[in-house]
Amino acid sequence: MTIFSRRALLGASLAAPLAAPRLASAQGQTIRIVVPFGPGGSTDAVARLVSPGLTQRLGATVVVENRSGAAGSIGADIVAKARPDGLTWLLTFDSHSTIPALLRNPPLDVLKDLDPVMLIGGSPYAVATRPDKPFRTMADVVAAAKARPDGVSYGSTGNGTIGHLSMIRLGEAAGARMTHVPYRSGGLAVNDAVAGHVDMMIGSAALMLPHIAGGSLRPLLQFGPQRLSRLAQTQTAAEAGFPGLEAEAWWAVFAPHGTPPAMVTRMNAALRESLSEERAKTVMTETQQARLILSSPEECGSFFRQQVATWGGLVRAANIQPD
C-alpha cells in the first residue's frame, strides 16, 4: 500500500513549476533515485511524490528504484559505488544513521562514501494496533506485556530504526518486555499490523495516518513533543508517563562521494522547489502531518553526524543485530 493517493501525486506533478536549474550532464538521460527499502513505505512514497517535479526541473527522466536489504545498506552501497555524475542519488530513512553500529562489516562508510544533499523533513513515530485488538491505550499494552513477558508483539520497519530503538527505550522505562518483529519496509509492516499478524506496530505518523483515518488501525501513542492535529485524541509519550521519550522518523537525500558541488546544489534546489509546490507541500504537511525542513547540504551533514552518534550508541548499548 502506498501512503499517498494517485490523485495527490498526479496533482503535485502537474502543478510543479519549471524554475530550478538543470543538471547539464543529465539532460535527456535517466536519473535514478535509489530507495533502500521495499515499495509501500514512507521513504518510497516520498521519493515517488518528488520524482515528477524533479523530472520537470532537471530535464531528465527520474525513476525510483527500490533496493532493499541489510538495514538499507544494500541500496546505500549501490549509490556509494555509482559514478558521481549526477545520475544516481539516494533517498533514505532514519536507519541510515545506525548502519555503522548495526552491521559488523558494513559495505560502505556512510559518513565518507556519500555526500549529504538535503534533509527533507520528518514525522513523529506513532504506535497503532488493529481495532479488534484488546488495547485502547499504551497503558493497556504495558499491562499485557507485564502479565505475559514477550507475549505482546510489535512490528517495525527494521532492526536499528529509530522506531525500534524507541520501543526498546519505552519497554525499559515501563519494565515490560515485548517481542520485536522487524520488516524490510514500512509497507510490509503496516500490512501485517492491519492483518493482525502482530499485536501492534511502530512507524512514522506519515506511514500510518491513512490507515488510522480509514479505520484499519487504532492509534495508541505518538512520540512527538505535542499531539499532531490528526491524532488529537492520542497521548504523547510524555503524557503517557514517559517524559523525554521523543522520536521522529526522517528522510534525507545523499549523493555518491565526489559528486561535483554544483550538481549537489542544483539537486538541492530542485528538491526544494518540488516539495515547496503547493500540492506536494499539502500532501506532506497536512495529509501526512510531516515536518518539512528542506535543509542545505551542510545542515544535512551536521544533522546526520549527530544522528550517527546518538542512535548508534543506543544500538551498541542494546546489542541489536541485523534483521
PDB file of C-alpha atoms in Angstrom:
ATOM      1  CA  MET A   1       0.000   0.000   0.000  1.00  0.00           C
ATOM      2  CA  THR A   2       1.312   3.418  -0.809  1.00  0.00           C
ATOM      3  CA  ILE A   3       0.612   6.231   1.626  1.00  0.00           C
ATOM      4  CA  PHE A   4      -0.034   8.936  -0.952  1.00  0.00           C
ATOM      5  CA  SER A   5      -3.014   8.760  -3.272  1.00  0.00           C
ATOM      6  CA  ARG A   6      -2.529   8.653  -7.027  1.00  0.00           C
ATOM      7  CA  ARG A   7      -4.617  11.835  -7.283  1.00  0.00           C
ATOM      8  CA  ALA A   8      -2.332  13.671  -4.855  1.00  0.00           C
ATOM      9  CA  LEU A   9       0.779  12.537  -6.709  1.00  0.00           C
ATOM     10  CA  LEU A  10      -0.638  13.492 -10.102  1.00  0.00           C
ATOM     11  CA  GLY A  11      -1.770  16.888  -8.857  1.00  0.00           C
ATOM     12  CA  ALA A  12       1.639  17.618  -7.409  1.00  0.00           C
ATOM     13  CA  SER A  13       3.396  16.741 -10.635  1.00  0.00           C
ATOM     14  CA  LEU A  14       1.083  18.772 -12.881  1.00  0.00           C
ATOM     15  CA  ALA A  15       1.336  21.902 -10.788  1.00  0.00           C
ATOM     16  CA  ALA A  16       5.134  21.924 -10.399  1.00  0.00           C
ATOM     17  CA  PRO A  17       6.883  24.921 -11.981  1.00  0.00           C
ATOM     18  CA  LEU A  18       9.983  24.628 -14.129  1.00  0.00           C
ATOM     19  CA  ALA A  19      12.161  27.176 -12.432  1.00  0.00           C
ATOM     20  CA  ALA A  20      15.003  25.119 -10.945  1.00  0.00           C
ATOM     21  CA  PRO A  21      18.327  24.898 -12.822  1.00  0.00           C
ATOM     22  CA  ARG A  22      19.015  21.706 -14.718  1.00  0.00           C
ATOM     23  CA  LEU A  23      21.834  19.225 -14.259  1.00  0.00           C
ATOM     24  CA  ALA A  24      23.557  19.805 -17.570  1.00  0.00           C
ATOM     25  CA  SER A  25      25.114  16.330 -17.721  1.00  0.00           C
ATOM     26  CA  ALA A  26      21.736  14.705 -17.044  1.00  0.00           C
ATOM     27  CA  GLN A  27      19.651  16.323 -19.749  1.00  0.00           C
ATOM     28  CA  GLY A  28      17.898  13.683 -21.810  1.00  0.00           C
ATOM     29  CA  GLN A  29      19.194  10.877 -19.577  1.00  0.00           C
ATOM     30  CA  THR A  30      17.695   8.841 -16.756  1.00  0.00           C
ATOM     31  CA  ILE A  31      18.320   9.804 -13.142  1.00  0.00           C
ATOM     32  CA  ARG A  32      17.930   7.083 -10.512  1.00  0.00           C
ATOM     33  CA  ILE A  33      16.562   7.807  -7.056  1.00  0.00           C
ATOM     34  CA  VAL A  34      17.524   4.688  -5.102  1.00  0.00           C
ATOM     35  CA  VAL A  35      15.257   3.886  -2.146  1.00  0.00           C
ATOM     36  CA  PRO A  36      16.947   1.249   0.048  1.00  0.00           C
ATOM     37  CA  PHE A  37      13.630  -0.254   1.173  1.00  0.00           C
ATOM     38  CA  GLY A  38      10.747  -2.042  -0.492  1.00  0.00           C
ATOM     39  CA  PRO A  39       7.733  -0.292  -2.015  1.00  0.00           C
ATOM     40  CA  GLY A  40       4.811   0.867   0.089  1.00  0.00           C
ATOM     41  CA  GLY A  41       6.634   2.561   2.945  1.00  0.00           C
ATOM     42  CA  SER A  42       7.054   6.247   3.690  1.00  0.00           C
ATOM     43  CA  THR A  43      10.509   6.548   2.086  1.00  0.00           C
ATOM     44  CA  ASP A  44       9.264   5.035  -1.159  1.00  0.00           C
ATOM     45  CA  ALA A  45       6.237   7.343  -1.105  1.00  0.00           C
ATOM     46  CA  VAL A  46       8.330  10.488  -0.549  1.00  0.00           C
ATOM     47  CA  ALA A  47      10.554   9.501  -3.473  1.00  0.00           C
ATOM     48  CA  ARG A  48       7.563   8.928  -5.757  1.00  0.00           C
ATOM     49  CA  LEU A  49       5.961  12.169  -4.637  1.00  0.00           C
ATOM     50  CA  VAL A  50       9.013  14.231  -5.543  1.00  0.00           C
ATOM     51  CA  SER A  51      10.138  12.414  -8.710  1.00  0.00           C
ATOM     52  CA  PRO A  52       7.692  14.086 -11.171  1.00  0.00           C
ATOM     53  CA  GLY A  53       8.823  17.542 -10.060  1.00  0.00           C
ATOM     54  CA  LEU A  54      12.461  16.531 -10.370  1.00  0.00           C
ATOM     55  CA  THR A  55      11.823  15.179 -13.864  1.00  0.00           C
ATOM     56  CA  GLN A  56      10.456  18.561 -14.923  1.00  0.00           C
ATOM     57  CA  ARG A  57      13.168  20.575 -13.253  1.00  0.00           C
ATOM     58  CA  LEU A  58      16.242  18.528 -14.115  1.00  0.00           C
ATOM     59  CA  GLY A  59      15.479  17.890 -17.773  1.00  0.00           C
ATOM     60  CA  ALA A  60      15.819  14.122 -17.346  1.00  0.00           C
ATOM     61  CA  THR A  61      13.575  11.163 -16.621  1.00  0.00           C
ATOM     62  CA  VAL A  62      13.672  10.469 -12.880  1.00  0.00           C
ATOM     63  CA  VAL A  63      12.913   6.904 -11.821  1.00  0.00           C
ATOM     64  CA  VAL A  64      12.596   5.400  -8.350  1.00  0.00           C
ATOM     65  CA  GLU A  65      14.479   2.158  -7.811  1.00  0.00           C
ATOM     66  CA  ASN A  66      13.780   0.047  -4.704  1.00  0.00           C
ATOM     67  CA  ARG A  67      16.828  -1.897  -3.496  1.00  0.00           C
ATOM     68  CA  SER A  68      16.057  -3.221  -0.019  1.00  0.00           C
ATOM     69  CA  GLY A  69      18.003  -5.298   2.460  1.00  0.00           C
ATOM     70  CA  ALA A  70      20.592  -5.207   5.258  1.00  0.00           C
ATOM     71  CA  ALA A  71      19.102  -2.230   7.108  1.00  0.00           C
ATOM     72  CA  GLY A  72      19.159  -0.143   3.959  1.00  0.00           C
ATOM     73  CA  SER A  73      22.877  -0.674   3.375  1.00  0.00           C
ATOM     74  CA  ILE A  74      22.439  -2.560   0.093  1.00  0.00           C
ATOM     75  CA  GLY A  75      20.754   0.359  -1.628  1.00  0.00           C
ATOM     76  CA  ALA A  76      23.078   2.866   0.034  1.00  0.00           C
ATOM     77  CA  ASP A  77      26.118   0.915  -1.171  1.00  0.00           C
ATOM     78  CA  ILE A  78      24.793   0.886  -4.735  1.00  0.00           C
ATOM     79  CA  VAL A  79      24.716   4.669  -4.641  1.00  0.00           C
ATOM     80  CA  ALA A  80      28.105   4.925  -2.913  1.00  0.00           C
ATOM     81  CA  LYS A  81      29.691   2.857  -5.700  1.00  0.00           C
ATOM     82  CA  ALA A  82      27.940   4.707  -8.529  1.00  0.00           C
ATOM     83  CA  ARG A  83      29.768   7.256 -10.652  1.00  0.00           C
ATOM     84  CA  PRO A  84      29.479  10.749  -9.127  1.00  0.00           C
ATOM     85  CA  ASP A  85      27.951  12.099 -12.310  1.00  0.00           C
ATOM     86  CA  GLY A  86      24.577  13.361 -11.068  1.00  0.00           C
ATOM     87  CA  LEU A  87      22.661  10.350 -12.370  1.00  0.00           C
ATOM     88  CA  THR A  88      22.358   8.352  -9.117  1.00  0.00           C
ATOM     89  CA  TRP A  89      21.024   9.605  -5.769  1.00  0.00           C
ATOM     90  CA  LEU A  90      19.930   8.013  -2.505  1.00  0.00           C
ATOM     91  CA  LEU A  91      16.679   8.916  -0.731  1.00  0.00           C
ATOM     92  CA  THR A  92      16.809   7.136   2.597  1.00  0.00           C
ATOM     93  CA  PHE A  93      15.354   6.830   6.075  1.00  0.00           C
ATOM     94  CA  ASP A  94      16.473   7.257   9.680  1.00  0.00           C
ATOM     95  CA  SER A  95      18.017   3.762   9.907  1.00  0.00           C
ATOM     96  CA  HIS A  96      20.770   5.053   7.620  1.00  0.00           C
ATOM     97  CA  SER A  97      22.364   6.568  10.729  1.00  0.00           C
ATOM     98  CA  THR A  98      22.607   3.218  12.541  1.00  0.00           C
ATOM     99  CA  ILE A  99      24.316   1.234   9.750  1.00  0.00           C
ATOM    100  CA  PRO A 100      27.847   1.648  11.242  1.00  0.00           C
ATOM    101  CA  ALA A 101      26.719   0.328  14.639  1.00  0.00           C
ATOM    102  CA  LEU A 102      24.241  -2.272  13.398  1.00  0.00           C
ATOM    103  CA  LEU A 103      26.335  -4.122  10.797  1.00  0.00           C
ATOM    104  CA  ARG A 104      29.545  -5.897  11.732  1.00  0.00           C
ATOM    105  CA  ASN A 105      31.087  -5.308   8.300  1.00  0.00           C
ATOM    106  CA  PRO A 106      29.029  -2.633   6.549  1.00  0.00           C
ATOM    107  CA  PRO A 107      29.639  -2.448   2.793  1.00  0.00           C
ATOM    108  CA  LEU A 108      30.127   1.322   2.968  1.00  0.00           C
ATOM    109  CA  ASP A 109      31.163   4.110   5.297  1.00  0.00           C
ATOM    110  CA  VAL A 110      28.017   6.220   5.490  1.00  0.00           C
ATOM    111  CA  LEU A 111      29.971   9.270   6.659  1.00  0.00           C
ATOM    112  CA  LYS A 112      32.662   9.126   3.970  1.00  0.00           C
ATOM    113  CA  ASP A 113      31.214   7.363   0.933  1.00  0.00           C
ATOM    114  CA  LEU A 114      28.126   9.543   0.494  1.00  0.00           C
ATOM    115  CA  ASP A 115      27.753  13.327   0.352  1.00  0.00           C
ATOM    116  CA  PRO A 116      24.739  14.960   2.049  1.00  0.00           C
ATOM    117  CA  VAL A 117      22.296  16.781  -0.215  1.00  0.00           C
ATOM    118  CA  MET A 118      19.175  17.574   1.814  1.00  0.00           C
ATOM    119  CA  LEU A 119      17.348  16.667   4.997  1.00  0.00           C
ATOM    120  CA  ILE A 120      13.811  16.657   3.612  1.00  0.00           C
ATOM    121  CA  GLY A 121      11.922  16.506   6.884  1.00  0.00           C
ATOM    122  CA  GLY A 122      10.465  14.201   9.473  1.00  0.00           C
ATOM    123  CA  SER A 123       7.366  12.738  11.042  1.00  0.00           C
ATOM    124  CA  PRO A 124       6.884  11.653  14.668  1.00  0.00           C
ATOM    125  CA  TYR A 125       6.751   7.962  15.329  1.00  0.00           C
ATOM    126  CA  ALA A 126       3.427   6.524  16.452  1.00  0.00           C
ATOM    127  CA  VAL A 127       2.207   3.184  17.750  1.00  0.00           C
ATOM    128  CA  ALA A 128      -1.028   1.704  16.428  1.00  0.00           C
ATOM    129  CA  THR A 129      -2.947  -1.542  16.632  1.00  0.00           C
ATOM    130  CA  ARG A 130      -5.754  -3.267  14.800  1.00  0.00           C
ATOM    131  CA  PRO A 131      -9.090  -2.062  16.228  1.00  0.00           C
ATOM    132  CA  ASP A 132     -10.167  -5.528  17.375  1.00  0.00           C
ATOM    133  CA  LYS A 133      -7.037  -5.966  19.495  1.00  0.00           C
ATOM    134  CA  PRO A 134      -7.627  -5.531  23.260  1.00  0.00           C
ATOM    135  CA  PHE A 135      -5.588  -2.320  23.591  1.00  0.00           C
ATOM    136  CA  ARG A 136      -7.058   1.148  23.933  1.00  0.00           C
ATOM    137  CA  THR A 137      -4.009   2.947  25.336  1.00  0.00           C
ATOM    138  CA  MET A 138      -0.318   2.288  25.792  1.00  0.00           C
ATOM    139  CA  ALA A 139      -1.061   1.549  29.449  1.00  0.00           C
ATOM    140  CA  ASP A 140      -3.093  -1.455  28.269  1.00  0.00           C
ATOM    141  CA  VAL A 141      -0.122  -2.657  26.237  1.00  0.00           C
ATOM    142  CA  VAL A 142       2.265  -2.279  29.165  1.00  0.00           C
ATOM    143  CA  ALA A 143      -0.086  -4.142  31.488  1.00  0.00           C
ATOM    144  CA  ALA A 144      -0.424  -7.022  28.999  1.00  0.00           C
ATOM    145  CA  ALA A 145       3.342  -7.163  28.432  1.00  0.00           C
ATOM    146  CA  LYS A 146       3.998  -7.308  32.169  1.00  0.00           C
ATOM    147  CA  ALA A 147       1.445 -10.078  32.582  1.00  0.00           C
ATOM    148  CA  ARG A 148       2.890 -12.026  29.628  1.00  0.00           C
ATOM    149  CA  PRO A 149       6.572 -11.110  29.117  1.00  0.00           C
ATOM    150  CA  ASP A 150       7.394 -11.323  25.394  1.00  0.00           C
ATOM    151  CA  GLY A 151       3.745 -12.241  24.757  1.00  0.00           C
ATOM    152  CA  VAL A 152       2.907  -8.909  23.082  1.00  0.00           C
ATOM    153  CA  SER A 153       4.423  -8.349  19.647  1.00  0.00           C
ATOM    154  CA  TYR A 154       5.124  -5.235  17.647  1.00  0.00           C
ATOM    155  CA  GLY A 155       6.343  -4.727  14.110  1.00  0.00           C
ATOM    156  CA  SER A 156       8.722  -2.047  12.888  1.00  0.00           C
ATOM    157  CA  THR A 157      10.377  -1.032   9.656  1.00  0.00           C
ATOM    158  CA  GLY A 158      13.516  -2.920  10.658  1.00  0.00           C
ATOM    159  CA  ASN A 159      16.150  -3.570  13.294  1.00  0.00           C
ATOM    160  CA  GLY A 160      18.003  -0.439  14.296  1.00  0.00           C
ATOM    161  CA  THR A 161      15.412   2.007  13.069  1.00  0.00           C
ATOM    162  CA  ILE A 162      14.638   4.855  15.413  1.00  0.00           C
ATOM    163  CA  GLY A 163      11.199   3.335  15.899  1.00  0.00           C
ATOM    164  CA  HIS A 164      12.676   0.035  17.070  1.00  0.00           C
ATOM    165  CA  LEU A 165      15.077   1.835  19.406  1.00  0.00           C
ATOM    166  CA  SER A 166      12.238   3.933  20.810  1.00  0.00           C
ATOM    167  CA  MET A 167      10.220   0.839  21.667  1.00  0.00           C
ATOM    168  CA  ILE A 168      13.249  -0.615  23.430  1.00  0.00           C
ATOM    169  CA  ARG A 169      13.559   2.568  25.478  1.00  0.00           C
ATOM    170  CA  LEU A 170       9.829   2.544  26.233  1.00  0.00           C
ATOM    171  CA  GLY A 171       9.949  -1.082  27.347  1.00  0.00           C
ATOM    172  CA  GLU A 172      12.901  -0.399  29.617  1.00  0.00           C
ATOM    173  CA  ALA A 173      11.172   2.629  31.141  1.00  0.00           C
ATOM    174  CA  ALA A 174       7.954   0.664  31.691  1.00  0.00           C
ATOM    175  CA  GLY A 175       9.640  -2.503  32.926  1.00  0.00           C
ATOM    176  CA  ALA A 176       7.902  -4.554  30.231  1.00  0.00           C
ATOM    177  CA  ARG A 177       9.274  -6.989  27.632  1.00  0.00           C
ATOM    178  CA  MET A 178       7.744  -7.110  24.159  1.00  0.00           C
ATOM    179  CA  THR A 179       8.625  -9.165  21.091  1.00  0.00           C
ATOM    180  CA  HIS A 180      10.003  -7.216  18.140  1.00  0.00           C
ATOM    181  CA  VAL A 181       9.171  -8.322  14.581  1.00  0.00           C
ATOM    182  CA  PRO A 182      11.309  -6.450  12.007  1.00  0.00           C
ATOM    183  CA  TYR A 183      10.184  -5.895   8.417  1.00  0.00           C
ATOM    184  CA  ARG A 184      12.078  -4.850   5.303  1.00  0.00           C
ATOM    185  CA  SER A 185       9.764  -1.936   4.601  1.00  0.00           C
ATOM    186  CA  GLY A 186       7.029   0.121   6.200  1.00  0.00           C
ATOM    187  CA  GLY A 187       4.559  -1.231   3.663  1.00  0.00           C
ATOM    188  CA  LEU A 188       5.117  -4.825   4.782  1.00  0.00           C
ATOM    189  CA  ALA A 189       4.955  -3.872   8.459  1.00  0.00           C
ATOM    190  CA  VAL A 190       1.707  -1.953   8.171  1.00  0.00           C
ATOM    191  CA  ASN A 191       0.138  -4.714   6.060  1.00  0.00           C
ATOM    192  CA  ASP A 192       0.811  -7.269   8.793  1.00  0.00           C
ATOM    193  CA  ALA A 193      -0.439  -4.900  11.501  1.00  0.00           C
ATOM    194  CA  VAL A 194      -3.673  -4.364   9.577  1.00  0.00           C
ATOM    195  CA  ALA A 195      -3.989  -8.135   9.087  1.00  0.00           C
ATOM    196  CA  GLY A 196      -3.446  -8.734  12.810  1.00  0.00           C
ATOM    197  CA  HIS A 197      -0.272 -10.810  12.428  1.00  0.00           C
ATOM    198  CA  VAL A 198       1.422  -8.588  15.016  1.00  0.00           C
ATOM    199  CA  ASP A 199      -0.310  -7.024  18.014  1.00  0.00           C
ATOM    200  CA  MET A 200       0.762  -3.505  17.045  1.00  0.00           C
ATOM    201  CA  MET A 201       3.385  -1.633  15.099  1.00  0.00           C
ATOM    202  CA  ILE A 202       5.526   1.456  15.371  1.00  0.00           C
ATOM    203  CA  GLY A 203       6.041   3.595  12.297  1.00  0.00           C
ATOM    204  CA  SER A 204       6.090   7.201  11.219  1.00  0.00           C
ATOM    205  CA  ALA A 205       2.796   9.030  11.508  1.00  0.00           C
ATOM    206  CA  ALA A 206       3.149   9.682   7.770  1.00  0.00           C
ATOM    207  CA  LEU A 207       3.060   5.940   7.130  1.00  0.00           C
ATOM    208  CA  MET A 208       0.152   5.089   9.400  1.00  0.00           C
ATOM    209  CA  LEU A 209      -2.217   8.058   9.250  1.00  0.00           C
ATOM    210  CA  PRO A 210      -4.053   6.848   6.115  1.00  0.00           C
ATOM    211  CA  HIS A 211      -4.736   3.510   7.806  1.00  0.00           C
ATOM    212  CA  ILE A 212      -5.795   5.217  11.029  1.00  0.00           C
ATOM    213  CA  ALA A 213      -8.104   7.536   9.080  1.00  0.00           C
ATOM    214  CA  GLY A 214      -9.535   4.547   7.217  1.00  0.00           C
ATOM    215  CA  GLY A 215     -10.258   2.693  10.438  1.00  0.00           C
ATOM    216  CA  SER A 216      -7.947  -0.268   9.857  1.00  0.00           C
ATOM    217  CA  LEU A 217      -5.589   0.829  12.656  1.00  0.00           C
ATOM    218  CA  ARG A 218      -6.214   2.459  16.035  1.00  0.00           C
ATOM    219  CA  PRO A 219      -3.543   4.823  17.418  1.00  0.00           C
ATOM    220  CA  LEU A 220      -2.159   4.177  20.901  1.00  0.00           C
ATOM    221  CA  LEU A 221       0.729   6.594  21.321  1.00  0.00           C
ATOM    222  CA  GLN A 222       2.694   9.262  19.476  1.00  0.00           C
ATOM    223  CA  PHE A 223       6.310  10.253  20.051  1.00  0.00           C
ATOM    224  CA  GLY A 224       6.231  13.927  19.071  1.00  0.00           C
ATOM    225  CA  PRO A 225       6.669  16.825  21.527  1.00  0.00           C
ATOM    226  CA  GLN A 226       2.969  17.648  21.156  1.00  0.00           C
ATOM    227  CA  ARG A 227      -0.098  15.987  19.674  1.00  0.00           C
ATOM    228  CA  LEU A 228      -0.498  16.101  15.916  1.00  0.00           C
ATOM    229  CA  SER A 229      -3.754  17.695  14.775  1.00  0.00           C
ATOM    230  CA  ARG A 230      -4.821  14.448  13.111  1.00  0.00           C
ATOM    231  CA  LEU A 231      -4.002  12.479  16.288  1.00  0.00           C
ATOM    232  CA  ALA A 232      -5.550  14.959  18.677  1.00  0.00           C
ATOM    233  CA  GLN A 233      -7.046  12.227  20.899  1.00  0.00           C
ATOM    234  CA  THR A 234      -3.819  10.222  21.173  1.00  0.00           C
ATOM    235  CA  GLN A 235      -1.373  10.754  24.040  1.00  0.00           C
ATOM    236  CA  THR A 236       2.241  11.706  23.511  1.00  0.00           C
ATOM    237  CA  ALA A 237       4.842   9.525  25.211  1.00  0.00           C
ATOM    238  CA  ALA A 238       5.387  12.261  27.807  1.00  0.00           C
ATOM    239  CA  GLU A 239       1.656  12.394  28.571  1.00  0.00           C
ATOM    240  CA  ALA A 240       1.606   8.616  28.917  1.00  0.00           C
ATOM    241  CA  GLY A 241       4.289   8.748  31.633  1.00  0.00           C
ATOM    242  CA  PHE A 242       7.486   8.585  29.572  1.00  0.00           C
ATOM    243  CA  PRO A 243       8.977  12.106  29.742  1.00  0.00           C
ATOM    244  CA  GLY A 244      11.799  12.854  27.341  1.00  0.00           C
ATOM    245  CA  LEU A 245      10.918   9.956  25.053  1.00  0.00           C
ATOM    246  CA  GLU A 246      10.564  11.645  21.674  1.00  0.00           C
ATOM    247  CA  ALA A 247      11.341  10.125  18.285  1.00  0.00           C
ATOM    248  CA  GLU A 248      10.955  11.346  14.744  1.00  0.00           C
ATOM    249  CA  ALA A 249      11.409   9.430  11.527  1.00  0.00           C
ATOM    250  CA  TRP A 250      13.267  11.408   8.865  1.00  0.00           C
ATOM    251  CA  TRP A 251      14.087  11.300   5.180  1.00  0.00           C
ATOM    252  CA  ALA A 252      17.243  12.606   3.529  1.00  0.00           C
ATOM    253  CA  VAL A 253      18.973  12.626   0.158  1.00  0.00           C
ATOM    254  CA  PHE A 254      22.624  11.722  -0.420  1.00  0.00           C
ATOM    255  CA  ALA A 255      24.928  11.574  -3.464  1.00  0.00           C
ATOM    256  CA  PRO A 256      27.968   9.434  -4.255  1.00  0.00           C
ATOM    257  CA  HIS A 257      31.043  10.955  -2.644  1.00  0.00           C
ATOM    258  CA  GLY A 258      32.780  13.307  -5.028  1.00  0.00           C
ATOM    259  CA  THR A 259      29.657  14.456  -6.849  1.00  0.00           C
ATOM    260  CA  PRO A 260      30.507  17.993  -8.051  1.00  0.00           C
ATOM    261  CA  PRO A 261      29.214  20.643  -5.624  1.00  0.00           C
ATOM    262  CA  ALA A 262      27.350  22.379  -8.458  1.00  0.00           C
ATOM    263  CA  MET A 263      25.330  19.191  -9.090  1.00  0.00           C
ATOM    264  CA  VAL A 264      24.583  18.814  -5.378  1.00  0.00           C
ATOM    265  CA  THR A 265      23.455  22.447  -5.219  1.00  0.00           C
ATOM    266  CA  ARG A 266      21.190  22.012  -8.248  1.00  0.00           C
ATOM    267  CA  MET A 267      19.621  18.838  -6.919  1.00  0.00           C
ATOM    268  CA  ASN A 268      19.048  20.574  -3.591  1.00  0.00           C
ATOM    269  CA  ALA A 269      17.302  23.439  -5.403  1.00  0.00           C
ATOM    270  CA  ALA A 270      15.173  21.057  -7.465  1.00  0.00           C
ATOM    271  CA  LEU A 271      14.125  19.143  -4.359  1.00  0.00           C
ATOM    272  CA  ARG A 272      13.315  22.363  -2.535  1.00  0.00           C
ATOM    273  CA  GLU A 273      11.156  23.696  -5.370  1.00  0.00           C
ATOM    274  CA  SER A 274       9.410  20.374  -5.957  1.00  0.00           C
ATOM    275  CA  LEU A 275       8.466  19.978  -2.294  1.00  0.00           C
ATOM    276  CA  SER A 276       7.559  23.659  -1.881  1.00  0.00           C
ATOM    277  CA  GLU A 277       4.988  23.440  -4.682  1.00  0.00           C
ATOM    278  CA  GLU A 278       1.603  23.813  -3.028  1.00  0.00           C
ATOM    279  CA  ARG A 279       0.107  20.414  -3.761  1.00  0.00           C
ATOM    280  CA  ALA A 280       3.214  18.436  -2.786  1.00  0.00           C
ATOM    281  CA  LYS A 281       3.604  20.552   0.336  1.00  0.00           C
ATOM    282  CA  THR A 282      -0.017  19.897   1.293  1.00  0.00           C
ATOM    283  CA  VAL A 283       0.392  16.148   0.878  1.00  0.00           C
ATOM    284  CA  MET A 284       3.453  16.194   3.137  1.00  0.00           C
ATOM    285  CA  THR A 285       2.451  18.641   5.844  1.00  0.00           C
ATOM    286  CA  GLU A 286      -1.329  18.299   6.082  1.00  0.00           C
ATOM    287  CA  THR A 287      -2.296  14.884   4.747  1.00  0.00           C
ATOM    288  CA  GLN A 288       0.719  13.134   6.265  1.00  0.00           C
ATOM    289  CA  GLN A 289       1.484  15.582   9.102  1.00  0.00           C
ATOM    290  CA  ALA A 290       5.192  15.608   8.232  1.00  0.00           C
ATOM    291  CA  ARG A 291       7.506  18.473   9.150  1.00  0.00           C
ATOM    292  CA  LEU A 292       9.297  19.844   6.095  1.00  0.00           C
ATOM    293  CA  ILE A 293      12.851  21.055   6.725  1.00  0.00           C
ATOM    294  CA  LEU A 294      14.378  21.256   3.200  1.00  0.00           C
ATOM    295  CA  SER A 295      17.861  21.865   4.559  1.00  0.00           C
ATOM    296  CA  SER A 296      21.085  22.874   2.890  1.00  0.00           C
ATOM    297  CA  PRO A 297      23.685  20.149   2.231  1.00  0.00           C
ATOM    298  CA  GLU A 298      25.768  21.483   5.126  1.00  0.00           C
ATOM    299  CA  GLU A 299      22.834  21.363   7.540  1.00  0.00           C
ATOM    300  CA  CYS A 300      22.010  17.841   6.394  1.00  0.00           C
ATOM    301  CA  GLY A 301      25.579  16.722   7.042  1.00  0.00           C
ATOM    302  CA  SER A 302      25.639  18.216  10.544  1.00  0.00           C
ATOM    303  CA  PHE A 303      22.295  16.633  11.424  1.00  0.00           C
ATOM    304  CA  PHE A 304      23.351  13.261  10.082  1.00  0.00           C
ATOM    305  CA  ARG A 305      26.608  13.156  12.054  1.00  0.00           C
ATOM    306  CA  GLN A 306      24.645  13.877  15.224  1.00  0.00           C
ATOM    307  CA  GLN A 307      22.182  11.081  14.420  1.00  0.00           C
ATOM    308  CA  VAL A 308      25.002   8.584  13.852  1.00  0.00           C
ATOM    309  CA  ALA A 309      26.452   9.411  17.266  1.00  0.00           C
ATOM    310  CA  THR A 310      23.149   9.414  19.158  1.00  0.00           C
ATOM    311  CA  TRP A 311      21.339   6.393  17.760  1.00  0.00           C
ATOM    312  CA  GLY A 312      24.468   4.376  17.008  1.00  0.00           C
ATOM    313  CA  GLY A 313      25.273   4.489  20.697  1.00  0.00           C
ATOM    314  CA  LEU A 314      21.850   3.074  21.540  1.00  0.00           C
ATOM    315  CA  VAL A 315      22.264   0.254  19.010  1.00  0.00           C
ATOM    316  CA  ARG A 316      25.545  -0.756  20.636  1.00  0.00           C
ATOM    317  CA  ALA A 317      24.152  -0.460  24.160  1.00  0.00           C
ATOM    318  CA  ALA A 318      21.192  -2.683  23.293  1.00  0.00           C
ATOM    319  CA  ASN A 319      23.380  -5.092  21.274  1.00  0.00           C
ATOM    320  CA  ILE A 320      20.946  -5.023  18.356  1.00  0.00           C
ATOM    321  CA  GLN A 321      21.734  -7.346  15.483  1.00  0.00           C
ATOM    322  CA  PRO A 322      20.761  -7.003  11.796  1.00  0.00           C
ATOM    323  CA  ASP A 323      17.444  -8.412  10.547  1.00  0.00           C
TER     324      ASP A 323
END
